[in-house]
CSV table of C-alpha atoms in Angstrom, one decimal:
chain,number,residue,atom,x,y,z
A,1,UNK,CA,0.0,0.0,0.0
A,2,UNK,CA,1.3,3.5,-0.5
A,3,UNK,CA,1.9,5.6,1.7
A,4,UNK,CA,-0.6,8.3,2.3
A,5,UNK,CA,0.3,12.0,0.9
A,6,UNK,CA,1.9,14.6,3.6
A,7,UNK,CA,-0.3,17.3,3.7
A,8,UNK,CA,1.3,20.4,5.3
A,9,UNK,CA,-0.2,22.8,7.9
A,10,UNK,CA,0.1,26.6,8.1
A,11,UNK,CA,0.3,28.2,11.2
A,12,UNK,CA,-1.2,31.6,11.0
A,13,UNK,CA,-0.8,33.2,14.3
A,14,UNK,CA,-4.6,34.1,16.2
A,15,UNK,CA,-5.2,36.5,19.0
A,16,UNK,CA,-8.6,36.7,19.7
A,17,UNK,CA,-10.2,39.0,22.1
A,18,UNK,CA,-13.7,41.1,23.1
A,19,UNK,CA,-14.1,44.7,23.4
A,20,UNK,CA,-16.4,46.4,25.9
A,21,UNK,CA,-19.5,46.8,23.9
A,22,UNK,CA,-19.5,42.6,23.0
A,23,UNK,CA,-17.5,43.2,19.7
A,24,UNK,CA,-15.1,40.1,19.1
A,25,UNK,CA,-12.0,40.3,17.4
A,26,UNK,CA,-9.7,38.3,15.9
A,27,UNK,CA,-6.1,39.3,15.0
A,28,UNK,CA,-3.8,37.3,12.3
A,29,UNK,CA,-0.4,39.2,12.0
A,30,UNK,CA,2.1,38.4,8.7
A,31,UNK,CA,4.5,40.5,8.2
A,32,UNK,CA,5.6,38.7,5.1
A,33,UNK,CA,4.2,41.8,2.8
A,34,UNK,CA,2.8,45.3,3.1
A,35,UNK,CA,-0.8,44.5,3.1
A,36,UNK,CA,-3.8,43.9,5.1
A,37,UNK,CA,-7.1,42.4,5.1
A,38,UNK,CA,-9.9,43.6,7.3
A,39,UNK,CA,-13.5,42.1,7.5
A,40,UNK,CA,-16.4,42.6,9.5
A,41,UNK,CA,-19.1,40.1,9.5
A,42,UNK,CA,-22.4,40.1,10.9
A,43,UNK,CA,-24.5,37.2,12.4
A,44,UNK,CA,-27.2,37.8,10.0
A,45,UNK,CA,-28.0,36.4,6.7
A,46,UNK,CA,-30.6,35.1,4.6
A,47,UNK,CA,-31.9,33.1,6.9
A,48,UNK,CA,-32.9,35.2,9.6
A,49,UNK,CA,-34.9,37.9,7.6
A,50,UNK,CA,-38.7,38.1,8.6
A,51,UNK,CA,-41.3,37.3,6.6
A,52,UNK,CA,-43.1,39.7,4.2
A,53,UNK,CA,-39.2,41.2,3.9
A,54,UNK,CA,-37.6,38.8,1.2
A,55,UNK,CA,-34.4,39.7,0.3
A,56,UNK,CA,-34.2,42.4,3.3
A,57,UNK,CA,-30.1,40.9,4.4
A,58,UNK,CA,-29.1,41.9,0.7
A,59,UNK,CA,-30.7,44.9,0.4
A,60,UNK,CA,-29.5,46.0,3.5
A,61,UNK,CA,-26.1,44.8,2.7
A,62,UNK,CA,-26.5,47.6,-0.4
A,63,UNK,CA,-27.4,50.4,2.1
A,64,UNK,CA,-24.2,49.7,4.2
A,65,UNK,CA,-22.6,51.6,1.5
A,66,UNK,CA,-24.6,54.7,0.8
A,67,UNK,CA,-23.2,57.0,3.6
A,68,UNK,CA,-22.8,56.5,7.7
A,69,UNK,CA,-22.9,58.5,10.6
A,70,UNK,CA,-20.2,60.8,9.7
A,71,UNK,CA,-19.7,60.2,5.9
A,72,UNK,CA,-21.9,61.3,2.9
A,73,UNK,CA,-23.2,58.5,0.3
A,74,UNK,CA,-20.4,57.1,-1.7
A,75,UNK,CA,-17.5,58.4,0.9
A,76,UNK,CA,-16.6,54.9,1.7
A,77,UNK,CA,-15.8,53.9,-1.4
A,78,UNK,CA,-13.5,57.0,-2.4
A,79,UNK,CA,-11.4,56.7,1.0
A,80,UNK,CA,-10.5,53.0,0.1
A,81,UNK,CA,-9.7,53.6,-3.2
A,82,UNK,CA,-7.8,56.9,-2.6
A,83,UNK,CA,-5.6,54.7,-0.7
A,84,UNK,CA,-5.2,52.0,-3.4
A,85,UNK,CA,-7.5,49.8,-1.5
A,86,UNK,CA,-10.3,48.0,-2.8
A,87,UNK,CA,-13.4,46.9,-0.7
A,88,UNK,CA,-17.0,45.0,-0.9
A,89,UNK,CA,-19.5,43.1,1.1
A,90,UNK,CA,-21.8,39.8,0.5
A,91,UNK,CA,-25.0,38.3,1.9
A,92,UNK,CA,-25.2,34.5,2.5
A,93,UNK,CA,-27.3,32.5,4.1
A,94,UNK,CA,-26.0,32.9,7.3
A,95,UNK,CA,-24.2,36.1,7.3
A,96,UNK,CA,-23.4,39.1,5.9
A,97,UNK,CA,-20.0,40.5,5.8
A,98,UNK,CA,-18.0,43.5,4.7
A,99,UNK,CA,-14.3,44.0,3.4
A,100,UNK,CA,-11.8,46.0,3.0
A,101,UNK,CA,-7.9,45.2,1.5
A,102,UNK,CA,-5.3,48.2,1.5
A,103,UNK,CA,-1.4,48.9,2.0
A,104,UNK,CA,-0.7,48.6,5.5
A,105,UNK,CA,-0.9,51.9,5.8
A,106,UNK,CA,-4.4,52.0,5.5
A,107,UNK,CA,-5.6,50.0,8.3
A,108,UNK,CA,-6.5,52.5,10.5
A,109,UNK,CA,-8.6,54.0,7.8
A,110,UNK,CA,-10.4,51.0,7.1
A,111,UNK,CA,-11.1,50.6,10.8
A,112,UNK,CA,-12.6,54.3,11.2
A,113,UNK,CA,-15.1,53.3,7.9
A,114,UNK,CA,-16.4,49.8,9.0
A,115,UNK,CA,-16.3,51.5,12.8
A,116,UNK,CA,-18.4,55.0,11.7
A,117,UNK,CA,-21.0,52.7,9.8
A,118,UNK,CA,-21.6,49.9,12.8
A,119,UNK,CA,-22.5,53.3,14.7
A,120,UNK,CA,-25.4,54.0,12.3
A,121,UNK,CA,-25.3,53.3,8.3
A,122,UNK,CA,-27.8,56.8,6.4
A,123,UNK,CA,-31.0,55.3,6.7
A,124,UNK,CA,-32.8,57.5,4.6
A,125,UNK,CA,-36.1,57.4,2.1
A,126,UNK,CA,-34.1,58.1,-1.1
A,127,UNK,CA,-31.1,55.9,0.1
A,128,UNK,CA,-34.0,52.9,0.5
A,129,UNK,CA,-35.6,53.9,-3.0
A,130,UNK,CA,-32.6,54.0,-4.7
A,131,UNK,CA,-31.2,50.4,-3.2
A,132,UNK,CA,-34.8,48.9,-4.2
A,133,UNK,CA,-34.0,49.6,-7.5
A,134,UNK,CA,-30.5,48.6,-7.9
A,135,UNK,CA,-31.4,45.1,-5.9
A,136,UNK,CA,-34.8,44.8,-8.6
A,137,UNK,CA,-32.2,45.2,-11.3
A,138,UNK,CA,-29.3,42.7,-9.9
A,139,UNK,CA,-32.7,40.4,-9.8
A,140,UNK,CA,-33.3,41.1,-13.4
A,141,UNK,CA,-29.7,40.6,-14.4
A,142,UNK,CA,-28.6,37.7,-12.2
A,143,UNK,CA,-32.2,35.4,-12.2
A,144,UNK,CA,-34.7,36.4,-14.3
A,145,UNK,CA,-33.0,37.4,-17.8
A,146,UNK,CA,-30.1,35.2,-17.5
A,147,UNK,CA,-30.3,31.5,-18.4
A,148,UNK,CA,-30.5,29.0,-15.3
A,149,UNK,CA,-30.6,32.2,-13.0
A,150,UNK,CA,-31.1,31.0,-9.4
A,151,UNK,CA,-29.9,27.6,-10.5
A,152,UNK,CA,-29.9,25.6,-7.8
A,153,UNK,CA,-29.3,28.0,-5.1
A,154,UNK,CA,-32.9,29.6,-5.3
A,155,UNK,CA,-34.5,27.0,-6.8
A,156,UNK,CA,-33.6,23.6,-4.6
A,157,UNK,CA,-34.7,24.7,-1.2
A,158,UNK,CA,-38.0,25.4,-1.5
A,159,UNK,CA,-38.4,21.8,-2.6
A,160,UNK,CA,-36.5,20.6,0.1
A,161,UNK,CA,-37.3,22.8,3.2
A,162,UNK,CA,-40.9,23.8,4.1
A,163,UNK,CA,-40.1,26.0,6.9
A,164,UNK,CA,-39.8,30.1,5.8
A,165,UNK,CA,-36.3,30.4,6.8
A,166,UNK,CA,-34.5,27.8,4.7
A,167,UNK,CA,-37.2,27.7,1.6
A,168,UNK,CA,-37.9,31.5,0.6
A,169,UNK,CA,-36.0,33.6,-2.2
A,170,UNK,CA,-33.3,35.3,-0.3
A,171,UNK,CA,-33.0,37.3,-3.4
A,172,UNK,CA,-36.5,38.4,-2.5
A,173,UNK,CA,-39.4,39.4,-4.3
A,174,UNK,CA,-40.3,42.9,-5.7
A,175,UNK,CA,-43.6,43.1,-4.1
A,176,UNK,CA,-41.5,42.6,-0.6
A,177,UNK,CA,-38.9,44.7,-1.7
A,178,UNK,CA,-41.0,47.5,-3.0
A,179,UNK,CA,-42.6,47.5,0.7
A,180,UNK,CA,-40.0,48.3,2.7
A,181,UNK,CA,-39.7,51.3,4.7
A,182,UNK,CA,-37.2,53.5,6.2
A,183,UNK,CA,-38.4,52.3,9.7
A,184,UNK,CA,-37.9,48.5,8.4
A,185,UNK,CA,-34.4,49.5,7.5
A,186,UNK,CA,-33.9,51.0,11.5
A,187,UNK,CA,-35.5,48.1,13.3
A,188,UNK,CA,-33.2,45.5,11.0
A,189,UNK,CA,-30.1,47.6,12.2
A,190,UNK,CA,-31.0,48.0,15.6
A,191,UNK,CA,-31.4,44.3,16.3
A,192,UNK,CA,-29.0,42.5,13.6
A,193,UNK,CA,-26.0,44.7,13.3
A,194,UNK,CA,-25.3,45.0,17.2
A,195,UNK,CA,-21.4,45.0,18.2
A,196,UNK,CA,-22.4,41.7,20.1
A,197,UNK,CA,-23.9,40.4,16.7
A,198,UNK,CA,-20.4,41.0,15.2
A,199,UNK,CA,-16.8,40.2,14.7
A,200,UNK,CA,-14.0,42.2,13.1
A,201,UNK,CA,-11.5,40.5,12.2
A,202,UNK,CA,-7.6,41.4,10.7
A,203,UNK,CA,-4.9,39.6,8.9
A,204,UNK,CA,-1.5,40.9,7.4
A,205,UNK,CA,1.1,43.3,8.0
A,206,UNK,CA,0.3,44.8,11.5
A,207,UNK,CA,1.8,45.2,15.1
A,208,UNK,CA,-0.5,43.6,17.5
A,209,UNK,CA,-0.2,46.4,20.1
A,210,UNK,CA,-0.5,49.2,17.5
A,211,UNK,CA,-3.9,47.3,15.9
A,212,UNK,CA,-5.3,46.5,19.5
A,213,UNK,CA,-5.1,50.2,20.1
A,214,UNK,CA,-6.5,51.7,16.8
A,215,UNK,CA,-9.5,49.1,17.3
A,216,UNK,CA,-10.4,50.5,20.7
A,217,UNK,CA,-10.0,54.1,19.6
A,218,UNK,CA,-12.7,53.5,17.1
A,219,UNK,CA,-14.8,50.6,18.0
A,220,UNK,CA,-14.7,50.8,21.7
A,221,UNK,CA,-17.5,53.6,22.2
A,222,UNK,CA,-19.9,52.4,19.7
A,223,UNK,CA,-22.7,51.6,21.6
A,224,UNK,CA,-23.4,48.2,23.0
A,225,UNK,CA,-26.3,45.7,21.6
A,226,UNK,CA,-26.4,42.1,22.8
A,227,UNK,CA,-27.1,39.8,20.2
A,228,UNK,CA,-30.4,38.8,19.4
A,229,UNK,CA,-31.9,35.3,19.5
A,230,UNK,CA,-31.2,33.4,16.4
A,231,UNK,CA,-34.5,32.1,14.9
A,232,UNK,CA,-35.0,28.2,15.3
A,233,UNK,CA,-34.0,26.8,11.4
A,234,UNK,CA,-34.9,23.3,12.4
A,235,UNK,CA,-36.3,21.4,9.5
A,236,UNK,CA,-36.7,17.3,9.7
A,237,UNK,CA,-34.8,15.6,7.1
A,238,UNK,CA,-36.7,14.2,3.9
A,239,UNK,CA,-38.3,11.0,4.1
A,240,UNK,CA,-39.8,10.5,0.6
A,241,UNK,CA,-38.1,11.7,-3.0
A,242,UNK,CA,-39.6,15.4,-3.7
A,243,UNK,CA,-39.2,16.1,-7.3
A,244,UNK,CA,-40.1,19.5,-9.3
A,245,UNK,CA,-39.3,21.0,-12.5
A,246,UNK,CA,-40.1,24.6,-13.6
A,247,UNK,CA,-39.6,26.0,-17.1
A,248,UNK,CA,-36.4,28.6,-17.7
A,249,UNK,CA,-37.8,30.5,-21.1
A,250,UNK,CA,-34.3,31.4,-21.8
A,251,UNK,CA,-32.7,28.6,-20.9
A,252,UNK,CA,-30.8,26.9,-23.6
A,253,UNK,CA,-30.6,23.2,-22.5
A,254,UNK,CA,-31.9,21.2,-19.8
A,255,UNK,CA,-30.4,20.7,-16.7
A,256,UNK,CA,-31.1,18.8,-12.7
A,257,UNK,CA,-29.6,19.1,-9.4
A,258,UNK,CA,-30.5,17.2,-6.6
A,259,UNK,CA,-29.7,17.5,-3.2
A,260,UNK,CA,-29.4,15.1,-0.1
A,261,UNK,CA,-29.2,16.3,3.6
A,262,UNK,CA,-25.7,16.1,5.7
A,263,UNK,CA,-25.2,16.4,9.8
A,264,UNK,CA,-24.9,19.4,11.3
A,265,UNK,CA,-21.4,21.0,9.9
A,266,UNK,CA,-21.1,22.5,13.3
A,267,UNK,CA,-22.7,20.7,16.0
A,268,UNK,CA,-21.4,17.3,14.5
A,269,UNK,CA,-18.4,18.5,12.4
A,270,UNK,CA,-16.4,15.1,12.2
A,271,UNK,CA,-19.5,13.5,11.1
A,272,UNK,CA,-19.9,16.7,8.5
A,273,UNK,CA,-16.3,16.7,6.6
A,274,UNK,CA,-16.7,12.8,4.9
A,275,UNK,CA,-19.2,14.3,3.1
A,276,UNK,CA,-17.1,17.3,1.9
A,277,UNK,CA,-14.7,14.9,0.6
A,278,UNK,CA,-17.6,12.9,-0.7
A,279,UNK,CA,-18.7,15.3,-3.3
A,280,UNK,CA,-15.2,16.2,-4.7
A,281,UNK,CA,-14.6,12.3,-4.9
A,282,UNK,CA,-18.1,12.5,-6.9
A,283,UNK,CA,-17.2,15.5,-9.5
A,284,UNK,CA,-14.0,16.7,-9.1
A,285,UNK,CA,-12.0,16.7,-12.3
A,286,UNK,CA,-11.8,14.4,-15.4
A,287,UNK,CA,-10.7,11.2,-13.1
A,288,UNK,CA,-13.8,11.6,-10.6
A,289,UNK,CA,-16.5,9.1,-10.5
A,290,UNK,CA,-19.6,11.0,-12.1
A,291,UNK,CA,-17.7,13.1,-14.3
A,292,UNK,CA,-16.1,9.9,-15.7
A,293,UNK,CA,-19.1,8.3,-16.1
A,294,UNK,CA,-21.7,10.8,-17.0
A,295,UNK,CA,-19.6,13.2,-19.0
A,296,UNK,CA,-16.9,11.2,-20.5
A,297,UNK,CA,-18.4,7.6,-20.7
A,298,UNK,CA,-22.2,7.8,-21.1
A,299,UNK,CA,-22.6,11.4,-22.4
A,300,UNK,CA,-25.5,12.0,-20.5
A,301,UNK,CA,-24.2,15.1,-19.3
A,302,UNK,CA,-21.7,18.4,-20.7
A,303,UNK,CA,-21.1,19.6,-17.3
A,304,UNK,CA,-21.7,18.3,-13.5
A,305,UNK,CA,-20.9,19.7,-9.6
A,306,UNK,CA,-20.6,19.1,-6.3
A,307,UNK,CA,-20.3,20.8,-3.8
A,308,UNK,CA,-21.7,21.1,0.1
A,309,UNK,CA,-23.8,24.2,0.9
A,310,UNK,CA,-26.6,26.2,-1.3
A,311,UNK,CA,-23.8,28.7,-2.0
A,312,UNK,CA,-20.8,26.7,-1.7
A,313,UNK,CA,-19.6,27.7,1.7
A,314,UNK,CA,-19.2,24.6,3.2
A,315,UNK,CA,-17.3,25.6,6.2
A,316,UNK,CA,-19.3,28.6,6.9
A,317,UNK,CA,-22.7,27.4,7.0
A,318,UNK,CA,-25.4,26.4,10.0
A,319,UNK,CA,-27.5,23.5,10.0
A,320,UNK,CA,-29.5,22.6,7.6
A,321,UNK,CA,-27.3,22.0,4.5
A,322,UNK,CA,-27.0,19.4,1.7
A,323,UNK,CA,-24.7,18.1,-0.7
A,324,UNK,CA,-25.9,19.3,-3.9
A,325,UNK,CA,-25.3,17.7,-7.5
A,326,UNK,CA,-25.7,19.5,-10.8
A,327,UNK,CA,-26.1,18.6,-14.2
A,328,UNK,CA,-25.8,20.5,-17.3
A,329,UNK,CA,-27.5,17.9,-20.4
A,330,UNK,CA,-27.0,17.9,-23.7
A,331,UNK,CA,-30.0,18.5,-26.4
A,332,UNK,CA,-32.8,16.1,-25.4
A,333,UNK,CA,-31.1,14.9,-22.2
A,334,UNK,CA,-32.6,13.1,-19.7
A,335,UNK,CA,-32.3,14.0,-16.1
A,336,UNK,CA,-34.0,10.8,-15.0
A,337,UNK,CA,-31.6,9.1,-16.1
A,338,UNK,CA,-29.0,11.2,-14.6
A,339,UNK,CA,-30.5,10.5,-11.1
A,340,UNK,CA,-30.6,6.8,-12.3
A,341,UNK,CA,-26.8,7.0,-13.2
A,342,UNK,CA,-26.1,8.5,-9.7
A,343,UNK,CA,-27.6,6.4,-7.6
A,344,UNK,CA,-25.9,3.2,-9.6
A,345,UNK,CA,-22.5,5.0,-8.5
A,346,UNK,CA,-23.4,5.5,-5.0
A,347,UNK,CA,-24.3,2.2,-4.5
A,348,UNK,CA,-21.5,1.0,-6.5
A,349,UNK,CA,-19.2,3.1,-4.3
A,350,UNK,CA,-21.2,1.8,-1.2
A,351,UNK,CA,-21.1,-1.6,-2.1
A,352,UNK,CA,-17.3,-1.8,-3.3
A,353,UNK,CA,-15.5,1.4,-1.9
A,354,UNK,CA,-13.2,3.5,-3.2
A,355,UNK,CA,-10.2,2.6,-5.5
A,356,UNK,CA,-6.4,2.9,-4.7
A,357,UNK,CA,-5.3,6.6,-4.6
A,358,UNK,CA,-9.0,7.9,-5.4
A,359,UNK,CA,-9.3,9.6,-2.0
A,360,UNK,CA,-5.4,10.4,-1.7
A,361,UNK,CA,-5.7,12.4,-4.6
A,362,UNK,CA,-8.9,14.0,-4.0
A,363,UNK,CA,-7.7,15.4,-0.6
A,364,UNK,CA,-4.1,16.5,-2.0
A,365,UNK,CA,-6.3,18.5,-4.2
A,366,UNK,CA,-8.9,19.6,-1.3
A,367,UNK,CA,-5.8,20.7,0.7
A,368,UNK,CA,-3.9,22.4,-1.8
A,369,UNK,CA,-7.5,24.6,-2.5
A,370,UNK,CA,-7.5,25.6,0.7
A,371,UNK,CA,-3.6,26.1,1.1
A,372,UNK,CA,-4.1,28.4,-1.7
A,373,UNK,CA,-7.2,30.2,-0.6
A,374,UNK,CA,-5.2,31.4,2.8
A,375,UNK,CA,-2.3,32.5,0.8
A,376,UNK,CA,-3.8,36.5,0.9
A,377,UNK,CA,-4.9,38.0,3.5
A,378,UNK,CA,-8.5,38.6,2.9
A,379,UNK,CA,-8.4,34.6,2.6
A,380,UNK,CA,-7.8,34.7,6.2
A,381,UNK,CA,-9.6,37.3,7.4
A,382,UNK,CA,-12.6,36.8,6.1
A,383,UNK,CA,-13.1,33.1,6.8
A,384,UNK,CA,-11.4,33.9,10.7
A,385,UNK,CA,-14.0,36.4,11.1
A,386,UNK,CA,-17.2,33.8,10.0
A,387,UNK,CA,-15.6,30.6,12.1
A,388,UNK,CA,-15.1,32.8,15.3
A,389,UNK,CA,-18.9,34.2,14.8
A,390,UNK,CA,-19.8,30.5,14.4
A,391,UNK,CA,-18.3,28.4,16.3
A,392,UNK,CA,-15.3,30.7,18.2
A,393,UNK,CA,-12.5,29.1,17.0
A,394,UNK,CA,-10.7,31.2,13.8
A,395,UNK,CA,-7.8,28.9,14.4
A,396,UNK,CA,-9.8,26.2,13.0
A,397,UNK,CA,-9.0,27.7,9.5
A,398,UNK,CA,-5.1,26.4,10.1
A,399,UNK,CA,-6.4,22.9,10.9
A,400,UNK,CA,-8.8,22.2,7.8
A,401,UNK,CA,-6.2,20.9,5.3
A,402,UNK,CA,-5.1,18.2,8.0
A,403,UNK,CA,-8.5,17.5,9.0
A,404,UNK,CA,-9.6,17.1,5.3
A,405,UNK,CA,-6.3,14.7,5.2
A,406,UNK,CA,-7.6,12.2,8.0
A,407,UNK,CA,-10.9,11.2,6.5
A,408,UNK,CA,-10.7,8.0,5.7
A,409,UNK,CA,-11.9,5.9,3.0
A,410,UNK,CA,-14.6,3.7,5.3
A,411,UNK,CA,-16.1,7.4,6.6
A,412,UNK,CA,-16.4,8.1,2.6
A,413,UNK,CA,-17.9,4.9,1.7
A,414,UNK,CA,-20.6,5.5,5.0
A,415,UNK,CA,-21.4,8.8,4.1
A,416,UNK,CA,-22.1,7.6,0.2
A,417,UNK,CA,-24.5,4.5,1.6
A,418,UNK,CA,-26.5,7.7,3.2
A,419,UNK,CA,-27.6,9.4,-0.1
A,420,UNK,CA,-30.3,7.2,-0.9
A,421,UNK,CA,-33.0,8.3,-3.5
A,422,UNK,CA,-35.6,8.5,-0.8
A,423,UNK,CA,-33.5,11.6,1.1
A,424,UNK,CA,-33.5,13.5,-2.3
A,425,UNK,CA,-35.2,16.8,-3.5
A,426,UNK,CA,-34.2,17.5,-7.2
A,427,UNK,CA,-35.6,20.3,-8.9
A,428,UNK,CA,-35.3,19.6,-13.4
A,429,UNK,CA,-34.8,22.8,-15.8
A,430,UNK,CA,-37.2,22.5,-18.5
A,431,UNK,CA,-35.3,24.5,-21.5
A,432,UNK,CA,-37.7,27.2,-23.0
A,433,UNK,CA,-35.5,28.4,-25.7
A,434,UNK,CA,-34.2,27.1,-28.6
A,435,UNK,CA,-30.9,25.4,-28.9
């Protein structure tokens, strides 16, 4: 037997520590190059927006950049740049989070933005009508004008979840959208984006003592909010197939994705990983098993994916998640067929495991990913920030490509007996456009 691959581990330093007001922060000092990453992320996402507000966490996202408590509309984003900086946010399902990367230099500019708008972002009428319109547009451009927009990210969980939380349109609707007021806007900011709902978080060229200080100057008398009560995302797991197909008018060629459940990725995160190596042994590269069979061999299908999460953050996610497959089909395709084929390779992998150097070189490619993904410093920061919100422990990030590297092949082969037909919602693209 050969011996299994070395996989190395970094060792990014971690101080962690909590201001007055409940603000947690995590420092990662490199002095390896002039640059640093800052993030702030908030313990609010998709999933914790009230009904009759679809799509509120993004909008809201949109109006943490027009203006704050001491800067007009449109200031944030000439500071960074003036500095040579750049700078963005993102809403997922479980957060929302909000970046800056600049010379070193810069930090304590970055640290007065992201500080001045936690005090109060311009909550005004024509800041709200504005954002409404640019997030009805991003909807245009993103879902409902592009082929497979929403594909499977919007469209899977409402055939797998029932309750509002995990199977509404975190893009939202434009009747929801269209409704919301300034006072919406106040009472979202008041209760989500309280220092004790939030971590900051800093990696790159920086002297601890010199950070530690700029951080209280400017974050240590914004005012104190405890953290609200997360709302209860329970959801039991599927006992019967659910199967739905909808019909994209611009979509070109057919496509499926199904999806099965997994265990908690935080609560039972041992239990959790086999499956993230289960669906890059699935679909990752030429050499994997459904990409060999159902793209190479049977030509069932041009393109296929796999990946844990809705949006692909598989270490940054809550319970409930899944392991999704997708298919891309060829003219006339199938996607019965395509579930067929997938559930003959599970069982096949079940049934006879995996094959010599299959999972050795699927977690040499896992680790390198991740190696990779740390190697600037906004791949750092931002990841610190999201697994000290979640689970308060950044350092977790330094362990992942070892951790990944200890699966073993009997977990993988018990993880791929569990995706049985009956735990699967799949949801079918029915092409409304020509080829």
């Amino acid at each position: 037997m050969a011996p299994r691959i070395k996989i190395p581990a970094t060792k990014y330093p971690v101080e962690r520590f909590t201001l007055g007001n409940g603000l947690r922060v995590v420092l990662s000092p490199d002095r390896s190059a002039p640059v640093v990453g800052v993030a702030v992320v908030y313990d609010v996402g998709i999933r914790s927006e009230p009904e009759g507000r679809t799509g509120f966490a993004h909008l809201f996202e949109h109006l943490m950049f027009q203006g704050s408590e001491n800067l007009e509309k449109l200031a944030h984003f000439r500071h960074v740049q003036g500095a040579g900086g750049s700078f963005n946010g993102s809403t997922h399902l479980d957060y929302t989070d909000y970046f800056e990367v600049l010379p070193s230099g810069g930090l304590e500019r970055a640290l007065f933005l992201e500080a001045d708008r936690m005090r109060g972002p311009r909550l005004t009428e024509e800041n709200l009508r504005n954002q409404v319109d640019v997030v009805k547009e991003e909807i245009r451009v993103n879902v409902l004008n592009r082929p497979y927009g929403g594909f499977p990210w919007l469209k899977l969980p409402p055939v797998m979840f029932e309750t509002f939380p995990n199977a509404h349109d975190g893009y939202g609707s434009f009747e929801d959208l269209e409704s919301a007021t300034v006072e919406d806007a106040r009472g979202f900011f008041d209760r989500y984006y309280a220092c004790g709902n939030a971590v900051l978080s800093v990696a790159g060229d920086f002297d601890v003592a010199e950070a530690t200080a700029m951080i209280e100057r400017h974050f240590g008398d914004v005012p104190a909010r405890p953290a609200p009560r997360l709302p209860d995302f329970f959801e039991p797991d599927l006992t019967a197939e659910r199967r739905e197909s909808y019909v994209d008018r611009i979509a070109p060629l057919p496509a499926v994705a199904g999806g099965w459940r997994v265990p908690d990725p935080i609560g039972t995160f041992d239990d959790y990983l086999p499956f993230v190596v289960l669906a890059e042994v699935l679909t990752d590269g030429d050499a994997s098993r459904l990409v060999e069979r159902l793209v190479q061999r049977d030509r069932t299908a041009t393109t296929l994916g796999g990946y844990l999460g809705f949006m692909g953050d598989e270490y940054q996610v809550r319970n409930p998640t899944a392991l999704l497959l997708q298919a891309h089909l060829p003219p006339g395709g199938d996607a019965d067929k395509v579930l067929r084929t997938i559930d003959e390779e599970l069982d096949r992998l079940a049934a006879d495991g995996l094959k010599p150097g299959e999972l050795d070189r699927t977690q040499a490619r896992m680790a390198t990913r991740l190696l990779n993904g740390t190697d600037d410093v906004l791949g750092r920061a931002l990841p610190m920030a999201v697994l000290e919100l979640q689970r308060g422990r950044p350092e977790l990030l330094n362990d992942l490509p070892k951790l990944i590297s200890e699966v073993r092949a009997e977990q993988i082969v018990a993880a791929a007996a569990t995706l049985r037909p009956e735990r699967r919602a799949s949801v079918e693209v029915i092409p409304g456009a020509t080829a």
